[in-house]
Amino acid sequence: MANNTYLDWVLTKTSTKWWHDSAEAAELQLGLQRGCAGVTTNPFLSNIAIVKNRELWASAIEPVLAQKLAPEVKAEALMHIAVTRTAENLLPEFEATKGESGFVCAQVNPLRAGDRDCMLTMARRFNNWAPNIAVKLPATSAGIDVLEDCIAEGISITCTVSFTVPQVIAIAERHRAGIARAKANGIVPGKCFAVIMIGRLDDFLREVAHDNQVAVSESDIRQAGLAVTKRAYTMYRERGYEAVLLVAALRGDYHLTELAGADLIMSIAPAFQEIFVTKDLVREERIDQPVPEDAIERLRQMPEFVRAYEPDGMSPAEFMAFGATQRTLSQFCEVGWKLMESYR
């Protein structure tokens, strides 16, 4: 673990935990030394890990390539290598905490984000890869339906491609429904991690503001994801949800420093870990410090921010078409899953 750094302070002095955002072997070892309690992967990160670790994992990768599998099957087989190698490294944490932490994410095919039957079948399959898998489903209407079924079957889920208050509220409610179904059938329900891709929301709103010449500053844009996350966190506490917020896609140190002290998980990529172990950041719990109301009012000029910030800003039927959802699914497909399908 890091020694007397900001990241060390967060881990030892606050309720905030963090997961490592990479499946690359050398980066993971450094993340484990720094105290990560889980790992987030996605098709983009899995492909990077396969490319960078081809020699290290050759005994597993080469047989997959030799089989000349159908593209989707090949992509899944390659992702299986990256995920299971990572899960082996987190198994001690999983066992030491009796299954409370030490999870590794395995994301279903993003090309299937609206296909309930396919995603449920994949989730069941991925769940058998290792005892500490948290299957990643998209926070689309279909994905949230599958989430409830998985929780009821005892499958742990990370619900991703999620940027908004209405999405994480829907995730928590369906998790709760799945818990009730599991208990009624004598099954230990799966855990649920509800993602807020905080920086991706800021990225999206920045482009919307520029395109529509909205009178908001860069400082306002940098407050958008924080405002959404803090509102969601407050509602989670008020309602006593069992799901755990997982904040991902950081774009600056402020995305951690302004949330420090929250009982949630931060997903931190290696580049940002370096900031948190080298910079002398103010060690202050700031989760209860509100985002300035004037900034929120300026952001409200954009209907897209209102849809993200208000608990009833969108219905589940609208999640798939939200701009940030489409942008992120496209990236996961084009520079993640499809690259694994065509990997040679």
mmCIF file of C-alpha atoms in Angstrom:
data_model
loop_
_atom_site.group_PDB
_atom_site.id
_atom_site.type_symbol
_atom_site.label_atom_id
_atom_site.label_comp_id
_atom_site.label_asym_id
_atom_site.label_seq_id
_atom_site.Cartn_x
_atom_site.Cartn_y
_atom_site.Cartn_z
ATOM 1 C CA MET A 1 0.000 0.000 0.000
ATOM 2 C CA ALA A 2 1.096 3.584 -0.616
ATOM 3 C CA ASN A 3 2.809 5.177 2.376
ATOM 4 C CA ASN A 4 1.651 8.541 3.745
ATOM 5 C CA THR A 5 0.236 9.698 0.424
ATOM 6 C CA TYR A 6 -3.145 11.216 -0.328
ATOM 7 C CA LEU A 7 -4.358 7.824 -1.563
ATOM 8 C CA ASP A 8 -3.161 6.229 1.662
ATOM 9 C CA TRP A 9 -5.038 8.877 3.663
ATOM 10 C CA VAL A 10 -8.237 8.187 1.722
ATOM 11 C CA LEU A 11 -7.950 4.452 2.390
ATOM 12 C CA THR A 12 -7.042 4.605 6.059
ATOM 13 C CA LYS A 13 -8.857 7.706 7.291
ATOM 14 C CA THR A 14 -12.093 7.812 5.277
ATOM 15 C CA SER A 15 -14.870 5.461 4.174
ATOM 16 C CA THR A 16 -13.887 5.783 0.509
ATOM 17 C CA LYS A 17 -12.460 2.698 -1.211
ATOM 18 C CA TRP A 18 -10.989 2.316 -4.670
ATOM 19 C CA TRP A 19 -10.733 -0.187 -7.510
ATOM 20 C CA HIS A 20 -7.921 -0.424 -10.041
ATOM 21 C CA ASP A 21 -8.992 0.570 -13.581
ATOM 22 C CA SER A 22 -6.815 -1.680 -15.778
ATOM 23 C CA ALA A 23 -6.265 -5.378 -16.456
ATOM 24 C CA GLU A 24 -2.652 -4.983 -17.626
ATOM 25 C CA ALA A 25 -0.487 -7.256 -15.477
ATOM 26 C CA ALA A 26 2.301 -4.879 -14.420
ATOM 27 C CA GLU A 27 -0.117 -2.036 -13.709
ATOM 28 C CA LEU A 28 -2.270 -4.359 -11.625
ATOM 29 C CA GLN A 29 0.629 -5.339 -9.385
ATOM 30 C CA LEU A 30 1.271 -1.675 -8.658
ATOM 31 C CA GLY A 31 -2.423 -1.123 -7.975
ATOM 32 C CA LEU A 32 -2.462 -4.000 -5.519
ATOM 33 C CA GLN A 33 0.544 -2.536 -3.721
ATOM 34 C CA ARG A 34 -1.352 0.744 -3.452
ATOM 35 C CA GLY A 35 -4.360 -0.903 -1.815
ATOM 36 C CA CYS A 36 -6.983 -1.436 -4.492
ATOM 37 C CA ALA A 37 -9.901 -3.609 -3.391
ATOM 38 C CA GLY A 38 -11.208 -4.593 -6.831
ATOM 39 C CA VAL A 39 -10.664 -4.131 -10.550
ATOM 40 C CA THR A 40 -12.792 -2.538 -13.245
ATOM 41 C CA THR A 41 -12.354 -3.783 -16.784
ATOM 42 C CA ASN A 42 -14.273 -3.149 -19.989
ATOM 43 C CA PRO A 43 -13.788 -4.276 -23.612
ATOM 44 C CA PHE A 44 -11.428 -1.357 -24.270
ATOM 45 C CA LEU A 45 -9.230 -2.197 -21.263
ATOM 46 C CA SER A 46 -9.410 -5.932 -21.902
ATOM 47 C CA ASN A 47 -8.149 -5.438 -25.449
ATOM 48 C CA ILE A 48 -5.257 -3.294 -24.201
ATOM 49 C CA ALA A 49 -4.332 -5.977 -21.679
ATOM 50 C CA ILE A 50 -4.385 -8.706 -24.331
ATOM 51 C CA VAL A 51 -2.145 -6.633 -26.624
ATOM 52 C CA LYS A 52 0.341 -5.628 -23.925
ATOM 53 C CA ASN A 53 0.481 -9.051 -22.276
ATOM 54 C CA ARG A 54 0.518 -11.217 -25.393
ATOM 55 C CA GLU A 55 3.892 -12.701 -24.553
ATOM 56 C CA LEU A 56 3.084 -13.148 -20.864
ATOM 57 C CA TRP A 57 -0.251 -14.845 -21.607
ATOM 58 C CA ALA A 58 0.838 -16.571 -24.835
ATOM 59 C CA SER A 59 0.013 -20.057 -23.545
ATOM 60 C CA ALA A 60 -3.646 -18.992 -23.280
ATOM 61 C CA ILE A 61 -3.898 -16.531 -26.188
ATOM 62 C CA GLU A 62 -2.326 -18.599 -28.961
ATOM 63 C CA PRO A 63 -4.714 -21.590 -28.585
ATOM 64 C CA VAL A 64 -7.674 -19.196 -28.851
ATOM 65 C CA LEU A 65 -6.322 -17.722 -32.078
ATOM 66 C CA ALA A 66 -5.548 -21.164 -33.478
ATOM 67 C CA GLN A 67 -9.186 -22.285 -33.170
ATOM 68 C CA LYS A 68 -10.459 -19.781 -35.780
ATOM 69 C CA LEU A 69 -13.524 -19.047 -33.687
ATOM 70 C CA ALA A 70 -16.472 -16.915 -34.755
ATOM 71 C CA PRO A 71 -15.665 -13.239 -34.026
ATOM 72 C CA GLU A 72 -17.963 -12.824 -31.009
ATOM 73 C CA VAL A 73 -16.816 -16.117 -29.507
ATOM 74 C CA LYS A 74 -13.171 -15.167 -30.030
ATOM 75 C CA ALA A 75 -13.625 -11.768 -28.379
ATOM 76 C CA GLU A 76 -15.221 -13.401 -25.354
ATOM 77 C CA ALA A 77 -12.468 -16.017 -25.158
ATOM 78 C CA LEU A 78 -9.781 -13.332 -25.205
ATOM 79 C CA MET A 79 -11.592 -11.267 -22.604
ATOM 80 C CA HIS A 80 -11.870 -14.395 -20.468
ATOM 81 C CA ILE A 81 -8.068 -14.549 -20.359
ATOM 82 C CA ALA A 82 -7.663 -10.951 -19.213
ATOM 83 C CA VAL A 83 -10.471 -11.171 -16.656
ATOM 84 C CA THR A 84 -9.562 -14.524 -15.107
ATOM 85 C CA ARG A 85 -5.858 -13.682 -14.845
ATOM 86 C CA THR A 86 -6.896 -10.513 -13.025
ATOM 87 C CA ALA A 87 -9.416 -12.321 -10.836
ATOM 88 C CA GLU A 88 -6.680 -14.697 -9.617
ATOM 89 C CA ASN A 89 -4.789 -11.708 -8.239
ATOM 90 C CA LEU A 90 -7.853 -10.393 -6.381
ATOM 91 C CA LEU A 91 -8.942 -13.740 -4.960
ATOM 92 C CA PRO A 92 -6.966 -13.268 -1.697
ATOM 93 C CA GLU A 93 -8.875 -10.016 -1.046
ATOM 94 C CA PHE A 94 -12.170 -11.711 -1.891
ATOM 95 C CA GLU A 95 -11.473 -14.604 0.450
ATOM 96 C CA ALA A 96 -10.092 -12.452 3.275
ATOM 97 C CA THR A 97 -13.232 -10.275 3.259
ATOM 98 C CA LYS A 98 -15.584 -13.255 2.866
ATOM 99 C CA GLY A 99 -16.808 -11.998 -0.475
ATOM 100 C CA GLU A 100 -17.312 -8.359 0.485
ATOM 101 C CA SER A 101 -14.588 -7.030 -1.851
ATOM 102 C CA GLY A 102 -11.996 -8.300 -4.295
ATOM 103 C CA PHE A 103 -14.334 -8.291 -7.291
ATOM 104 C CA VAL A 104 -13.237 -8.093 -10.925
ATOM 105 C CA CYS A 105 -15.595 -6.865 -13.645
ATOM 106 C CA ALA A 106 -16.385 -8.858 -16.800
ATOM 107 C CA GLN A 107 -18.461 -6.849 -19.273
ATOM 108 C CA VAL A 108 -20.996 -8.383 -21.636
ATOM 109 C CA ASN A 109 -20.755 -7.655 -25.350
ATOM 110 C CA PRO A 110 -21.652 -3.944 -25.779
ATOM 111 C CA LEU A 111 -23.087 -4.770 -29.217
ATOM 112 C CA ARG A 112 -25.841 -6.618 -27.321
ATOM 113 C CA ALA A 113 -26.842 -3.767 -25.002
ATOM 114 C CA GLY A 114 -30.535 -4.131 -25.861
ATOM 115 C CA ASP A 115 -30.691 -7.933 -26.035
ATOM 116 C CA ARG A 116 -32.060 -9.284 -22.748
ATOM 117 C CA ASP A 117 -31.793 -12.984 -23.522
ATOM 118 C CA CYS A 118 -28.244 -12.734 -24.830
ATOM 119 C CA MET A 119 -27.017 -10.627 -21.904
ATOM 120 C CA LEU A 120 -28.582 -12.943 -19.320
ATOM 121 C CA THR A 121 -26.960 -15.979 -20.941
ATOM 122 C CA MET A 122 -23.597 -14.198 -21.038
ATOM 123 C CA ALA A 123 -23.944 -13.080 -17.425
ATOM 124 C CA ARG A 124 -24.552 -16.634 -16.265
ATOM 125 C CA ARG A 125 -21.542 -17.815 -18.234
ATOM 126 C CA PHE A 126 -19.240 -15.048 -16.993
ATOM 127 C CA ASN A 127 -20.322 -15.672 -13.408
ATOM 128 C CA ASN A 128 -18.755 -19.120 -13.635
ATOM 129 C CA TRP A 129 -15.348 -17.804 -14.683
ATOM 130 C CA ALA A 130 -14.251 -17.146 -11.091
ATOM 131 C CA PRO A 131 -15.892 -16.761 -7.661
ATOM 132 C CA ASN A 132 -15.100 -13.027 -7.549
ATOM 133 C CA ILE A 133 -16.646 -11.889 -10.834
ATOM 134 C CA ALA A 134 -19.009 -8.911 -10.933
ATOM 135 C CA VAL A 135 -20.643 -9.129 -14.352
ATOM 136 C CA LYS A 136 -20.841 -5.751 -16.086
ATOM 137 C CA LEU A 137 -24.205 -4.912 -17.632
ATOM 138 C CA PRO A 138 -25.165 -1.647 -19.344
ATOM 139 C CA ALA A 139 -27.626 0.669 -17.610
ATOM 140 C CA THR A 140 -30.104 0.396 -20.462
ATOM 141 C CA SER A 141 -33.697 -0.708 -19.984
ATOM 142 C CA ALA A 142 -32.711 -4.211 -21.082
ATOM 143 C CA GLY A 143 -29.597 -4.234 -18.929
ATOM 144 C CA ILE A 144 -31.513 -3.261 -15.813
ATOM 145 C CA ASP A 145 -34.072 -6.008 -16.434
ATOM 146 C CA VAL A 146 -31.214 -8.514 -16.641
ATOM 147 C CA LEU A 147 -29.636 -7.009 -13.522
ATOM 148 C CA GLU A 148 -32.686 -7.890 -11.429
ATOM 149 C CA ASP A 149 -32.730 -11.453 -12.752
ATOM 150 C CA CYS A 150 -29.017 -11.861 -12.032
ATOM 151 C CA ILE A 151 -29.275 -10.544 -8.482
ATOM 152 C CA ALA A 152 -32.170 -12.942 -7.884
ATOM 153 C CA GLU A 153 -29.925 -15.802 -9.053
ATOM 154 C CA GLY A 154 -27.051 -14.740 -6.783
ATOM 155 C CA ILE A 155 -24.914 -13.174 -9.527
ATOM 156 C CA SER A 156 -23.062 -9.988 -8.562
ATOM 157 C CA ILE A 157 -23.366 -7.109 -11.007
ATOM 158 C CA THR A 158 -21.598 -3.895 -11.881
ATOM 159 C CA CYS A 159 -24.016 -1.746 -13.868
ATOM 160 C CA THR A 160 -22.041 0.502 -16.206
ATOM 161 C CA VAL A 161 -22.557 2.927 -19.107
ATOM 162 C CA SER A 162 -24.283 4.978 -16.426
ATOM 163 C CA PHE A 163 -23.911 8.725 -15.935
ATOM 164 C CA THR A 164 -27.069 10.014 -14.281
ATOM 165 C CA VAL A 165 -29.158 10.118 -11.134
ATOM 166 C CA PRO A 166 -32.155 8.372 -12.753
ATOM 167 C CA GLN A 167 -29.912 5.532 -13.945
ATOM 168 C CA VAL A 168 -28.338 4.811 -10.563
ATOM 169 C CA ILE A 169 -31.711 5.106 -8.819
ATOM 170 C CA ALA A 170 -33.186 2.585 -11.266
ATOM 171 C CA ILE A 171 -30.193 0.303 -10.672
ATOM 172 C CA ALA A 172 -30.645 0.436 -6.890
ATOM 173 C CA GLU A 173 -34.399 -0.184 -7.090
ATOM 174 C CA ARG A 174 -33.997 -3.199 -9.371
ATOM 175 C CA HIS A 175 -31.204 -4.497 -7.140
ATOM 176 C CA ARG A 176 -33.586 -4.271 -4.216
ATOM 177 C CA ALA A 177 -36.261 -6.143 -6.183
ATOM 178 C CA GLY A 178 -33.724 -8.839 -7.053
ATOM 179 C CA ILE A 179 -32.729 -9.169 -3.401
ATOM 180 C CA ALA A 180 -36.364 -9.798 -2.435
ATOM 181 C CA ARG A 181 -36.720 -12.476 -5.122
ATOM 182 C CA ALA A 182 -33.483 -14.170 -4.066
ATOM 183 C CA LYS A 183 -34.427 -14.264 -0.398
ATOM 184 C CA ALA A 184 -37.868 -15.641 -1.221
ATOM 185 C CA ASN A 185 -36.135 -18.550 -2.922
ATOM 186 C CA GLY A 186 -33.474 -19.089 -0.256
ATOM 187 C CA ILE A 187 -30.682 -17.711 -2.450
ATOM 188 C CA VAL A 188 -27.930 -15.359 -1.301
ATOM 189 C CA PRO A 189 -28.496 -12.318 -3.536
ATOM 190 C CA GLY A 190 -25.755 -10.891 -5.705
ATOM 191 C CA LYS A 191 -24.061 -7.630 -4.843
ATOM 192 C CA CYS A 192 -24.533 -4.561 -7.003
ATOM 193 C CA PHE A 193 -22.145 -1.750 -7.908
ATOM 194 C CA ALA A 194 -23.829 1.218 -9.598
ATOM 195 C CA VAL A 195 -21.462 3.155 -11.830
ATOM 196 C CA ILE A 196 -21.420 6.903 -12.400
ATOM 197 C CA MET A 197 -19.026 7.685 -15.263
ATOM 198 C CA ILE A 198 -18.409 11.124 -13.858
ATOM 199 C CA GLY A 199 -15.888 12.420 -16.374
ATOM 200 C CA ARG A 200 -17.729 11.055 -19.389
ATOM 201 C CA LEU A 201 -20.781 13.081 -18.376
ATOM 202 C CA ASP A 202 -18.593 16.191 -18.207
ATOM 203 C CA ASP A 203 -17.096 15.368 -21.627
ATOM 204 C CA PHE A 204 -20.555 15.010 -23.156
ATOM 205 C CA LEU A 205 -21.951 18.193 -21.620
ATOM 206 C CA ARG A 206 -18.871 20.165 -22.675
ATOM 207 C CA GLU A 207 -19.576 19.281 -26.301
ATOM 208 C CA VAL A 208 -23.283 20.046 -25.929
ATOM 209 C CA ALA A 209 -22.485 23.435 -24.422
ATOM 210 C CA HIS A 210 -20.005 24.262 -27.192
ATOM 211 C CA ASP A 211 -22.352 23.139 -29.953
ATOM 212 C CA ASN A 212 -25.290 25.131 -28.584
ATOM 213 C CA GLN A 213 -23.239 28.128 -27.393
ATOM 214 C CA VAL A 214 -24.532 27.757 -23.844
ATOM 215 C CA ALA A 215 -23.271 30.374 -21.392
ATOM 216 C CA VAL A 216 -21.419 28.035 -19.069
ATOM 217 C CA SER A 217 -17.747 28.109 -18.122
ATOM 218 C CA GLU A 218 -15.264 25.257 -17.990
ATOM 219 C CA SER A 219 -15.511 25.536 -14.211
ATOM 220 C CA ASP A 220 -19.261 24.920 -14.470
ATOM 221 C CA ILE A 221 -18.740 21.868 -16.687
ATOM 222 C CA ARG A 222 -16.273 20.427 -14.171
ATOM 223 C CA GLN A 223 -19.033 20.674 -11.541
ATOM 224 C CA ALA A 224 -21.625 18.712 -13.547
ATOM 225 C CA GLY A 225 -20.516 15.167 -12.764
ATOM 226 C CA LEU A 226 -19.833 16.142 -9.156
ATOM 227 C CA ALA A 227 -23.343 17.579 -8.812
ATOM 228 C CA VAL A 228 -24.891 14.391 -10.201
ATOM 229 C CA THR A 229 -22.733 12.155 -7.995
ATOM 230 C CA LYS A 230 -23.363 14.113 -4.811
ATOM 231 C CA ARG A 231 -27.098 14.150 -5.431
ATOM 232 C CA ALA A 232 -27.117 10.413 -6.119
ATOM 233 C CA TYR A 233 -25.037 9.741 -3.015
ATOM 234 C CA THR A 234 -27.430 11.762 -0.841
ATOM 235 C CA MET A 235 -30.403 9.834 -2.216
ATOM 236 C CA TYR A 236 -28.668 6.494 -1.674
ATOM 237 C CA ARG A 237 -28.102 7.382 1.973
ATOM 238 C CA GLU A 238 -31.637 8.675 2.464
ATOM 239 C CA ARG A 239 -33.204 5.570 0.936
ATOM 240 C CA GLY A 240 -30.773 3.080 2.444
ATOM 241 C CA TYR A 241 -30.021 1.365 -0.834
ATOM 242 C CA GLU A 242 -27.951 -1.800 -0.687
ATOM 243 C CA ALA A 243 -26.204 -1.041 -3.995
ATOM 244 C CA VAL A 244 -22.827 0.701 -3.800
ATOM 245 C CA LEU A 245 -21.960 3.692 -5.979
ATOM 246 C CA LEU A 246 -18.860 3.193 -8.105
ATOM 247 C CA VAL A 247 -17.462 6.434 -9.532
ATOM 248 C CA ALA A 248 -15.468 5.942 -12.738
ATOM 249 C CA ALA A 249 -13.852 7.846 -15.622
ATOM 250 C CA LEU A 250 -12.069 10.496 -13.566
ATOM 251 C CA ARG A 251 -10.840 13.549 -15.460
ATOM 252 C CA GLY A 252 -8.945 15.349 -12.690
ATOM 253 C CA ASP A 253 -7.895 15.019 -9.066
ATOM 254 C CA TYR A 254 -10.985 17.020 -8.087
ATOM 255 C CA HIS A 255 -13.156 14.028 -8.955
ATOM 256 C CA LEU A 256 -11.691 12.274 -5.925
ATOM 257 C CA THR A 257 -10.866 15.183 -3.620
ATOM 258 C CA GLU A 258 -14.417 16.579 -3.848
ATOM 259 C CA LEU A 259 -15.933 13.173 -3.056
ATOM 260 C CA ALA A 260 -13.441 12.110 -0.378
ATOM 261 C CA GLY A 261 -15.102 10.675 2.698
ATOM 262 C CA ALA A 262 -18.063 9.171 0.858
ATOM 263 C CA ASP A 263 -18.895 5.542 1.507
ATOM 264 C CA LEU A 264 -18.435 4.594 -2.123
ATOM 265 C CA ILE A 265 -15.842 3.173 -4.513
ATOM 266 C CA MET A 266 -13.632 5.149 -6.869
ATOM 267 C CA SER A 267 -12.341 3.474 -10.030
ATOM 268 C CA ILE A 268 -8.871 4.941 -10.597
ATOM 269 C CA ALA A 269 -6.736 4.423 -13.693
ATOM 270 C CA PRO A 270 -2.952 4.095 -13.255
ATOM 271 C CA ALA A 271 -2.253 7.626 -14.551
ATOM 272 C CA PHE A 272 -4.467 9.150 -11.873
ATOM 273 C CA GLN A 273 -3.063 6.875 -9.201
ATOM 274 C CA GLU A 274 0.271 8.566 -9.848
ATOM 275 C CA ILE A 275 -1.316 11.930 -9.064
ATOM 276 C CA PHE A 276 -2.781 10.636 -5.817
ATOM 277 C CA VAL A 277 0.526 9.183 -4.624
ATOM 278 C CA THR A 278 2.722 12.119 -5.679
ATOM 279 C CA LYS A 279 0.724 15.344 -5.291
ATOM 280 C CA ASP A 280 0.340 17.054 -1.927
ATOM 281 C CA LEU A 281 -3.457 17.335 -1.941
ATOM 282 C CA VAL A 282 -5.530 18.791 0.886
ATOM 283 C CA ARG A 283 -6.653 15.949 3.142
ATOM 284 C CA GLU A 284 -10.227 16.953 3.820
ATOM 285 C CA GLU A 285 -13.503 15.045 3.591
ATOM 286 C CA ARG A 286 -15.539 17.066 1.094
ATOM 287 C CA ILE A 287 -18.425 14.781 0.168
ATOM 288 C CA ASP A 288 -20.872 16.935 2.140
ATOM 289 C CA GLN A 289 -19.653 20.200 0.590
ATOM 290 C CA PRO A 290 -22.406 21.192 -1.872
ATOM 291 C CA VAL A 291 -21.792 22.125 -5.480
ATOM 292 C CA PRO A 292 -22.465 25.880 -5.822
ATOM 293 C CA GLU A 293 -26.104 26.536 -6.667
ATOM 294 C CA ASP A 294 -25.218 29.194 -9.223
ATOM 295 C CA ALA A 295 -23.177 26.662 -11.184
ATOM 296 C CA ILE A 296 -26.083 24.208 -11.135
ATOM 297 C CA GLU A 297 -28.452 26.918 -12.355
ATOM 298 C CA ARG A 298 -26.182 27.714 -15.292
ATOM 299 C CA LEU A 299 -25.873 24.021 -16.119
ATOM 300 C CA ARG A 300 -29.677 23.776 -16.086
ATOM 301 C CA GLN A 301 -29.697 25.713 -19.353
ATOM 302 C CA MET A 302 -28.881 22.370 -20.952
ATOM 303 C CA PRO A 303 -31.774 19.883 -21.015
ATOM 304 C CA GLU A 304 -29.164 17.108 -21.072
ATOM 305 C CA PHE A 305 -27.889 18.178 -17.642
ATOM 306 C CA VAL A 306 -31.430 18.338 -16.265
ATOM 307 C CA ARG A 307 -32.054 14.793 -17.511
ATOM 308 C CA ALA A 308 -28.903 13.666 -15.736
ATOM 309 C CA TYR A 309 -29.406 15.594 -12.484
ATOM 310 C CA GLU A 310 -33.110 15.181 -11.742
ATOM 311 C CA PRO A 311 -34.191 11.814 -10.287
ATOM 312 C CA ASP A 312 -37.095 11.722 -12.752
ATOM 313 C CA GLY A 313 -35.101 13.263 -15.596
ATOM 314 C CA MET A 314 -35.355 10.090 -17.683
ATOM 315 C CA SER A 315 -37.277 6.845 -17.691
ATOM 316 C CA PRO A 316 -35.413 3.572 -18.272
ATOM 317 C CA ALA A 317 -36.809 3.499 -21.806
ATOM 318 C CA GLU A 318 -34.798 6.672 -22.489
ATOM 319 C CA PHE A 319 -31.455 5.504 -21.096
ATOM 320 C CA MET A 320 -30.270 3.877 -24.324
ATOM 321 C CA ALA A 321 -30.761 7.038 -26.379
ATOM 322 C CA PHE A 322 -29.023 9.394 -23.924
ATOM 323 C CA GLY A 323 -26.080 10.966 -25.715
ATOM 324 C CA ALA A 324 -23.389 9.862 -23.254
ATOM 325 C CA THR A 325 -24.727 6.303 -23.421
ATOM 326 C CA GLN A 326 -24.446 6.171 -27.192
ATOM 327 C CA ARG A 327 -20.951 7.690 -27.171
ATOM 328 C CA THR A 328 -19.671 5.211 -24.590
ATOM 329 C CA LEU A 329 -21.274 2.114 -26.095
ATOM 330 C CA SER A 330 -19.773 3.108 -29.443
ATOM 331 C CA GLN A 331 -16.293 3.314 -27.932
ATOM 332 C CA PHE A 332 -16.648 -0.005 -26.143
ATOM 333 C CA CYS A 333 -17.764 -1.581 -29.425
ATOM 334 C CA GLU A 334 -15.352 0.013 -31.886
ATOM 335 C CA VAL A 335 -12.113 0.247 -29.898
ATOM 336 C CA GLY A 336 -12.736 -2.631 -27.547
ATOM 337 C CA TRP A 337 -14.939 -5.570 -28.460
ATOM 338 C CA LYS A 338 -14.501 -5.363 -32.249
ATOM 339 C CA LEU A 339 -10.725 -5.146 -31.878
ATOM 340 C CA MET A 340 -10.791 -8.381 -29.909
ATOM 341 C CA GLU A 341 -13.004 -9.925 -32.585
ATOM 342 C CA SER A 342 -10.385 -9.092 -35.228
ATOM 343 C CA TYR A 343 -7.312 -9.762 -33.057
ATOM 344 C CA ARG A 344 -4.538 -11.706 -34.786
#
